[in-house]
Coordinates of C-alpha atoms in Angstrom, one line a residue:
M1 CA -6.0 -5.1 48.6
T2 CA -5.7 -3.7 52.2
L3 CA -4.1 -0.5 50.8
S4 CA -6.8 0.0 48.2
V5 CA -9.6 0.4 50.7
Q6 CA -7.8 3.2 52.5
P7 CA -8.9 6.7 51.4
A8 CA -5.3 8.0 51.8
F9 CA -4.2 5.4 49.2
W10 CA -6.2 7.1 46.5
L11 CA -5.3 10.6 47.6
T12 CA -1.6 9.6 47.5
S13 CA -1.9 8.0 44.1
G14 CA -3.8 10.9 42.6
A15 CA -1.3 13.4 43.9
S16 CA 1.7 11.5 42.5
L17 CA -0.2 11.0 39.2
L18 CA -0.9 14.7 39.0
R19 CA 2.7 15.7 39.6
I20 CA 4.0 13.4 37.0
A21 CA 1.3 14.4 34.4
I22 CA 2.1 18.1 34.9
G23 CA 5.8 17.5 34.5
F24 CA 5.3 15.4 31.4
L25 CA 2.9 17.9 29.7
L26 CA 5.3 20.8 30.4
A27 CA 8.1 18.8 28.9
L28 CA 5.9 17.9 25.9
T29 CA 4.9 21.6 25.3
F30 CA 8.4 23.1 25.8
G31 CA 10.1 20.2 24.0
I32 CA 8.0 20.8 20.8
A33 CA 8.5 24.5 21.0
L34 CA 12.3 24.2 21.6
A35 CA 12.7 21.8 18.7
A36 CA 10.9 24.3 16.4
F37 CA 13.1 27.2 17.5
M38 CA 16.3 25.1 17.3
Y39 CA 15.4 24.2 13.7
R40 CA 14.4 27.8 12.8
F41 CA 17.3 29.6 14.5
P42 CA 20.8 28.1 14.3
S43 CA 21.9 30.3 17.2
V44 CA 19.2 28.8 19.5
N45 CA 20.4 25.3 18.4
D46 CA 24.0 26.2 19.2
F47 CA 23.0 27.6 22.6
F48 CA 20.8 24.7 23.8
R49 CA 22.5 21.7 22.3
P50 CA 25.4 21.6 24.9
A51 CA 23.0 22.2 27.8
L52 CA 20.7 19.4 26.6
A53 CA 23.7 17.0 26.3
V54 CA 24.6 17.8 29.9
V55 CA 21.0 17.1 31.0
R56 CA 21.0 13.7 29.2
S57 CA 24.3 12.6 30.6
T58 CA 23.9 13.7 34.3
P59 CA 22.4 11.1 36.7
V60 CA 18.8 11.9 37.7
S61 CA 19.7 11.5 41.4
S62 CA 22.2 14.4 41.1
F63 CA 19.5 16.7 39.7
I64 CA 17.0 15.5 42.4
L65 CA 19.5 16.4 45.2
L66 CA 20.2 19.8 43.7
T67 CA 16.6 20.5 43.0
I68 CA 15.6 19.8 46.7
L69 CA 17.8 22.8 47.6
W70 CA 16.0 25.1 45.2
F71 CA 12.3 24.1 45.2
Q72 CA 9.6 23.1 47.6
E73 CA 9.2 19.4 48.0
T74 CA 6.0 19.2 46.1
A75 CA 7.5 20.9 43.1
V76 CA 10.7 18.7 42.9
P77 CA 9.0 15.7 41.2
V78 CA 7.4 18.0 38.6
F79 CA 10.7 19.7 37.7
I80 CA 12.6 16.4 37.6
V81 CA 10.0 14.8 35.3
F82 CA 10.2 17.9 33.1
L83 CA 14.0 17.9 33.0
T84 CA 14.1 14.2 32.2
V85 CA 11.5 14.1 29.4
L86 CA 12.4 17.4 27.8
P87 CA 15.5 16.2 25.9
I88 CA 13.6 13.1 24.6
I89 CA 10.8 15.2 23.2
Q90 CA 13.1 17.8 21.7
E91 CA 15.4 15.4 20.1
N92 CA 12.7 13.3 18.4
V93 CA 10.6 16.3 17.3
L94 CA 13.7 18.0 15.8
A95 CA 14.5 14.7 13.9
G96 CA 11.0 14.7 12.6
I97 CA 11.2 18.3 11.4
R98 CA 14.6 17.7 9.7
N99 CA 13.3 14.6 7.9
T100 CA 10.3 16.3 6.4
D101 CA 10.1 15.5 2.7
P102 CA 11.8 18.5 0.9
Q103 CA 9.6 17.9 -2.2
L104 CA 6.5 18.6 -0.1
L105 CA 8.1 21.7 1.3
E106 CA 8.8 22.8 -2.3
M107 CA 5.2 22.1 -3.3
S108 CA 4.0 24.3 -0.4
R109 CA 6.1 27.1 -1.7
V110 CA 4.9 26.6 -5.3
F111 CA 1.2 26.7 -4.1
H112 CA 1.9 29.6 -1.7
L113 CA 0.6 27.8 1.3
S114 CA 0.5 29.8 4.5
R115 CA 2.9 29.0 7.3
W116 CA 0.2 27.5 9.4
K117 CA -1.1 25.3 6.6
T118 CA 2.5 24.2 5.9
V119 CA 2.9 23.2 9.5
A120 CA -0.5 21.4 9.7
K121 CA -0.4 19.6 6.4
I122 CA 3.4 18.9 6.0
Y123 CA 5.4 19.2 9.1
L124 CA 2.8 17.8 11.5
P125 CA 2.4 14.5 9.6
S126 CA 6.2 14.1 9.4
I127 CA 6.6 14.8 13.1
A128 CA 3.8 12.6 14.3
P129 CA 5.5 9.2 14.4
Y130 CA 8.6 10.7 16.0
L131 CA 6.5 12.4 18.6
A132 CA 4.5 9.2 19.3
S133 CA 7.8 7.3 19.9
A134 CA 9.2 10.1 22.1
C135 CA 6.0 10.1 24.2
T136 CA 6.1 6.3 24.7
T137 CA 9.7 6.5 25.8
G138 CA 9.3 9.7 27.8
L139 CA 6.3 8.3 29.8
G140 CA 8.5 5.5 31.1
F141 CA 11.2 7.8 32.2
A142 CA 8.6 10.2 33.7
W143 CA 7.4 7.6 36.1
K144 CA 10.8 6.4 37.0
S145 CA 12.3 9.8 37.6
G146 CA 9.1 11.2 39.3
I147 CA 8.8 8.4 41.8
A148 CA 12.6 8.5 42.5
A149 CA 12.3 12.3 43.2
E150 CA 9.4 11.6 45.6
V151 CA 11.4 8.9 47.4
L152 CA 14.2 11.4 48.0
C153 CA 12.2 14.6 48.8
T154 CA 9.3 12.7 50.5
P155 CA 6.4 15.2 49.8
Q156 CA 3.2 14.6 51.7
F157 CA 0.7 12.4 49.9
S158 CA 3.1 10.8 47.5
I159 CA 3.8 7.2 46.4
G160 CA 7.5 7.9 46.8
R161 CA 7.1 8.8 50.4
N162 CA 5.2 5.6 51.1
L163 CA 7.9 3.6 49.3
Y164 CA 10.5 5.3 51.5
E165 CA 8.5 4.5 54.7
T166 CA 8.0 0.8 53.7
K167 CA 11.8 0.5 53.4
L168 CA 12.3 2.5 56.7
Y169 CA 10.0 0.2 58.7
L170 CA 10.8 -3.0 56.8
E171 CA 7.3 -3.4 55.5
T172 CA 8.2 -5.7 52.6
P173 CA 4.6 -6.7 51.5
D174 CA 3.7 -3.0 51.3
L175 CA 6.8 -2.3 49.3
F176 CA 5.9 -4.9 46.7
A177 CA 2.3 -3.6 46.7
W178 CA 3.3 0.0 46.0
T179 CA 5.8 -1.1 43.4
A180 CA 3.2 -3.2 41.6
F181 CA 0.8 -0.3 41.7
V182 CA 3.4 2.1 40.2
I183 CA 3.9 -0.3 37.3
L184 CA 0.1 -0.6 36.8
L185 CA -0.4 3.2 36.9
S186 CA 2.5 3.7 34.4
I187 CA 1.0 1.1 32.0
L188 CA -2.5 2.6 32.2
F189 CA -1.2 6.2 31.8
E190 CA 0.8 5.2 28.8
R191 CA -2.1 3.4 27.1
A192 CA -4.5 6.3 27.8
F193 CA -2.0 8.8 26.4
S194 CA -1.3 6.6 23.4
K195 CA -5.1 6.4 22.7
I196 CA -5.3 10.2 22.8
M197 CA -2.4 10.4 20.4
R198 CA -4.1 8.0 18.0
I199 CA -7.3 10.0 18.1
G200 CA -5.3 13.2 17.4
L201 CA -3.5 11.6 14.4
K202 CA -6.9 10.6 12.9
H203 CA -7.6 14.4 12.4
I204 CA -4.5 14.7 10.2
P205 CA -5.7 14.8 6.6
E206 CA -4.9 11.5 4.8
E207 CA -3.4 13.3 1.8
A208 CA -0.9 14.9 4.1
R209 CA 0.4 11.6 5.4
V210 CA 3.3 10.7 3.2

């Protein structure tokens, strides 16, 4: 309660939330695009598949320490969130594309549907549940990796910096308070994004959902 009445608390929370949101949205955008290109062009798939495997298997802390050398401290959490969430989005979206009903695709060819109509009426409904699952998983990883990056690079006005300082000065009550607030923010952000996803899915035509 003491932290919540301080103006710096809300500024710090908003700054961390913004960094994590930007990293997640970048990963979402590029993950979907990368999955589409990997499905469409086998050479792209052969090029990126090993790199994504390396990203998935490398400890986040290693990427954070390397990224600190390359980027400004405020950009490190954004990049780490992007790097952590990107393989999750790409893998799930690619699975959704590959599991699209071939009979529906054949029907689109018979009725000469345009490429955009095929994407909107056939591919999108197939991808939607995979994407929703990826976003739910990715949001959890986004908060964990984003806050971990802030703890190590300590940008000004960040939750991670405050967590680091509570450890440094042995302020145990504040440590628990910040940790609880991170969990609360993560839950609220996930629920808000899930609601947006459900609203978006409602605009998919019912006849396209097979």
